[in-house]
């Protein structure tokens, strides 16, 4: 298991160090004044968003993450050292949620940004702080504050512009590797892809990110195949690209589309509010793909879908046009 997109963790910022109780002791000065220093601050827990990471595996075994405590103050007015912050690297698109309520605490959607989630406690005050005209020898000090403690859930929802949806073997990974530098595994057997892959497609001066997720089969919403747990990775995309397989011997392209549509609807109906594009892949095998497309086009138009494209991920036939259409739908 090397792909983890959810983790439950406890984060504890460092406690502040205690203030010190101390009096100056010097020869010939019998009653030196108070000189107890303050405690240091506890370290913070900071999340650092890295787009070079794409899993939460780091958090799979470490359940309690703790920043360093501040050191206590000392005599001679020495302040204790601050505790080190604990910096945790997370992938772009991680949501930080409250474990108990599932409320969103932070959406980590900006590359390289650092988010301080739990603040370290302030250091306590040493007795030197309490000296006054009426109290020259205070014995009062305060303890350091406790660091903040949170029980949180990390959930990775990849940030992509386009999500690829299709039955196993439709050619989703072949498509991603044809249009981007991503190199997902490709195979002529179902469920070659076991984890989401992202690829960036250059479009003139801009770019768009495409997410390839494991294949979906009928009953996925009840957990069949790899289930629908990877759909969260396309829940934030602007568009969905349904990739249909004309050489699937069990289901015609129309049947594939209807079943995929059905499974997505069961998972989250709002997925279907996105811009939907449909491509029939593997058109390189046909001498003439027109009859198939006409039939499919007719069926799709009944459910108001008109964005239908014949493509081949292997020969790149029709791919450029499809990408341009998708890209121009964003603006
Ligand atoms: N002829 C032809 N074969 C293709 C095309 N695209 C993909 N294939 C083949 O279809 C098979 C499946 O391709 P994948 O890219 O692994 O399919 P997938 O949709 O990612 O499959 P899963 O990861 O299992 O869901 C491979 O043998 C590919 O070579 C195409 O445009 N034309
Ligand atoms: Mg694949």
mmCIF file with all atom_site columns, C-alpha atoms and ligand atoms in Angstrom, residues 166-175 185-193 212-216 247 281-285 311-315, ligand 1:
data_model
loop_
_atom_site.group_PDB
_atom_site.id
_atom_site.type_symbol
_atom_site.label_atom_id
_atom_site.label_alt_id
_atom_site.label_comp_id
_atom_site.label_asym_id
_atom_site.label_entity_id
_atom_site.label_seq_id
_atom_site.pdbx_PDB_ins_code
_atom_site.Cartn_x
_atom_site.Cartn_y
_atom_site.Cartn_z
_atom_site.occupancy
_atom_site.B_iso_or_equiv
_atom_site.pdbx_formal_charge
_atom_site.auth_seq_id
_atom_site.auth_comp_id
_atom_site.auth_asym_id
_atom_site.auth_atom_id
_atom_site.pdbx_PDB_model_num
ATOM   1  C CA  . UNK A 1 166 ? -13.918 5.504  -18.043 1.00 0.00 ? 166 UNK A CA  1
ATOM   2  C CA  . UNK A 1 167 ? -14.244 1.764  -17.697 1.00 0.00 ? 167 UNK A CA  1
ATOM   3  C CA  . UNK A 1 168 ? -11.035 -0.173 -17.109 1.00 0.00 ? 168 UNK A CA  1
ATOM   4  C CA  . UNK A 1 169 ? -8.976  -0.524 -20.303 1.00 0.00 ? 169 UNK A CA  1
ATOM   5  C CA  . UNK A 1 170 ? -10.603 2.452  -22.059 1.00 0.00 ? 170 UNK A CA  1
ATOM   6  C CA  . UNK A 1 171 ? -7.175  4.012  -22.504 1.00 0.00 ? 171 UNK A CA  1
ATOM   7  C CA  . UNK A 1 172 ? -7.242  6.728  -19.832 1.00 0.00 ? 172 UNK A CA  1
ATOM   8  C CA  . UNK A 1 173 ? -3.609  6.247  -18.862 1.00 0.00 ? 173 UNK A CA  1
ATOM   9  C CA  . UNK A 1 174 ? -2.555  5.996  -22.515 1.00 0.00 ? 174 UNK A CA  1
ATOM   10 C CA  . UNK A 1 175 ? -4.331  9.308  -23.114 1.00 0.00 ? 175 UNK A CA  1
ATOM   11 C CA  . UNK A 1 185 ? 1.343   2.364  -16.060 1.00 0.00 ? 185 UNK A CA  1
ATOM   12 C CA  . UNK A 1 186 ? -0.490  1.119  -19.163 1.00 0.00 ? 186 UNK A CA  1
ATOM   13 C CA  . UNK A 1 187 ? -1.707  -2.422 -19.697 1.00 0.00 ? 187 UNK A CA  1
ATOM   14 C CA  . UNK A 1 188 ? -4.186  -4.445 -21.732 1.00 0.00 ? 188 UNK A CA  1
ATOM   15 C CA  . UNK A 1 189 ? -5.858  -5.721 -18.577 1.00 0.00 ? 189 UNK A CA  1
ATOM   16 C CA  . UNK A 1 190 ? -8.416  -4.037 -16.298 1.00 0.00 ? 190 UNK A CA  1
ATOM   17 C CA  . UNK A 1 191 ? -7.313  -2.069 -13.251 1.00 0.00 ? 191 UNK A CA  1
ATOM   18 C CA  . UNK A 1 192 ? -3.824  -1.309 -14.436 1.00 0.00 ? 192 UNK A CA  1
ATOM   19 C CA  . UNK A 1 193 ? -4.131  2.009  -12.672 1.00 0.00 ? 193 UNK A CA  1
ATOM   20 C CA  . UNK A 1 212 ? -6.293  9.896  -14.520 1.00 0.00 ? 212 UNK A CA  1
ATOM   21 C CA  . UNK A 1 213 ? -8.052  7.755  -11.949 1.00 0.00 ? 213 UNK A CA  1
ATOM   22 C CA  . UNK A 1 214 ? -8.603  3.995  -11.693 1.00 0.00 ? 214 UNK A CA  1
ATOM   23 C CA  . UNK A 1 215 ? -11.323 2.580  -13.938 1.00 0.00 ? 215 UNK A CA  1
ATOM   24 C CA  . UNK A 1 216 ? -14.937 2.593  -12.781 1.00 0.00 ? 216 UNK A CA  1
ATOM   25 C CA  . UNK A 1 247 ? -13.688 -2.553 -28.525 1.00 0.00 ? 247 UNK A CA  1
ATOM   26 C CA  . UNK A 1 281 ? -10.996 6.332  -28.002 1.00 0.00 ? 281 UNK A CA  1
ATOM   27 C CA  . UNK A 1 282 ? -9.166  3.774  -30.186 1.00 0.00 ? 282 UNK A CA  1
ATOM   28 C CA  . UNK A 1 283 ? -10.655 5.180  -33.419 1.00 0.00 ? 283 UNK A CA  1
ATOM   29 C CA  . UNK A 1 284 ? -7.401  4.193  -35.162 1.00 0.00 ? 284 UNK A CA  1
ATOM   30 C CA  . UNK A 1 285 ? -8.793  0.662  -35.464 1.00 0.00 ? 285 UNK A CA  1
ATOM   31 C CA  . UNK A 1 311 ? -9.883  10.151 -30.911 1.00 0.00 ? 311 UNK A CA  1
ATOM   32 C CA  . UNK A 1 312 ? -6.982  7.758  -30.668 1.00 0.00 ? 312 UNK A CA  1
ATOM   33 C CA  . UNK A 1 313 ? -4.661  8.057  -27.692 1.00 0.00 ? 313 UNK A CA  1
ATOM   34 C CA  . UNK A 1 314 ? -2.165  5.865  -29.548 1.00 0.00 ? 314 UNK A CA  1
ATOM   35 C CA  . UNK A 1 315 ? -1.959  7.781  -32.862 1.00 0.00 ? 315 UNK A CA  1
HETATM 36 N N1  . LIG B 2 .   ? -5.659  0.643  -30.634 1.00 0.00 ? 1   LIG B N1  1
HETATM 37 C C1  . LIG B 2 .   ? -5.632  1.427  -29.578 1.00 0.00 ? 1   LIG B C1  1
HETATM 38 N N2  . LIG B 2 .   ? -5.379  0.898  -28.351 1.00 0.00 ? 1   LIG B N2  1
HETATM 39 C C2  . LIG B 2 .   ? -5.365  1.721  -27.302 1.00 0.00 ? 1   LIG B C2  1
HETATM 40 C C3  . LIG B 2 .   ? -5.618  3.107  -27.424 1.00 0.00 ? 1   LIG B C3  1
HETATM 41 N N3  . LIG B 2 .   ? -5.534  3.668  -26.200 1.00 0.00 ? 1   LIG B N3  1
HETATM 42 C C4  . LIG B 2 .   ? -5.248  2.667  -25.343 1.00 0.00 ? 1   LIG B C4  1
HETATM 43 N N4  . LIG B 2 .   ? -5.132  1.491  -25.989 1.00 0.00 ? 1   LIG B N4  1
HETATM 44 C C5  . LIG B 2 .   ? -4.821  0.174  -25.399 1.00 0.00 ? 1   LIG B C5  1
HETATM 45 O O1  . LIG B 2 .   ? -5.811  -0.149 -24.430 1.00 0.00 ? 1   LIG B O1  1
HETATM 46 C C6  . LIG B 2 .   ? -5.229  -0.871 -23.348 1.00 0.00 ? 1   LIG B C6  1
HETATM 47 C C7  . LIG B 2 .   ? -5.599  -0.200 -22.034 1.00 0.00 ? 1   LIG B C7  1
HETATM 48 O O2  . LIG B 2 .   ? -4.954  1.073  -21.945 1.00 0.00 ? 1   LIG B O2  1
HETATM 49 P P1  . LIG B 2 .   ? -4.769  1.847  -20.549 1.00 0.00 ? 1   LIG B P1  1
HETATM 50 O O3  . LIG B 2 .   ? -4.292  3.209  -20.908 1.00 0.00 ? 1   LIG B O3  1
HETATM 51 O O4  . LIG B 2 .   ? -3.950  1.064  -19.591 1.00 0.00 ? 1   LIG B O4  1
HETATM 52 O O5  . LIG B 2 .   ? -6.288  1.891  -20.066 1.00 0.00 ? 1   LIG B O5  1
HETATM 53 P P2  . LIG B 2 .   ? -6.892  2.521  -18.724 1.00 0.00 ? 1   LIG B P2  1
HETATM 54 O O6  . LIG B 2 .   ? -8.192  3.132  -19.086 1.00 0.00 ? 1   LIG B O6  1
HETATM 55 O O7  . LIG B 2 .   ? -5.894  3.402  -18.078 1.00 0.00 ? 1   LIG B O7  1
HETATM 56 O O8  . LIG B 2 .   ? -7.144  1.214  -17.867 1.00 0.00 ? 1   LIG B O8  1
HETATM 57 P P3  . LIG B 2 .   ? -7.239  1.037  -16.259 1.00 0.00 ? 1   LIG B P3  1
HETATM 58 O O9  . LIG B 2 .   ? -6.076  1.742  -15.665 1.00 0.00 ? 1   LIG B O9  1
HETATM 59 O O10 . LIG B 2 .   ? -7.162  -0.419 -16.066 1.00 0.00 ? 1   LIG B O10 1
HETATM 60 O O11 . LIG B 2 .   ? -8.548  1.609  -15.858 1.00 0.00 ? 1   LIG B O11 1
HETATM 61 C C8  . LIG B 2 .   ? -3.742  -0.907 -23.608 1.00 0.00 ? 1   LIG B C8  1
HETATM 62 O O12 . LIG B 2 .   ? -3.430  -2.135 -24.166 1.00 0.00 ? 1   LIG B O12 1
HETATM 63 C C9  . LIG B 2 .   ? -3.526  0.219  -24.601 1.00 0.00 ? 1   LIG B C9  1
HETATM 64 O O13 . LIG B 2 .   ? -2.411  0.012  -25.433 1.00 0.00 ? 1   LIG B O13 1
HETATM 65 C C10 . LIG B 2 .   ? -5.878  3.635  -28.749 1.00 0.00 ? 1   LIG B C10 1
HETATM 66 O O14 . LIG B 2 .   ? -6.092  4.830  -28.979 1.00 0.00 ? 1   LIG B O14 1
HETATM 67 N N5  . LIG B 2 .   ? -5.875  2.735  -29.764 1.00 0.00 ? 1   LIG B N5  1
#
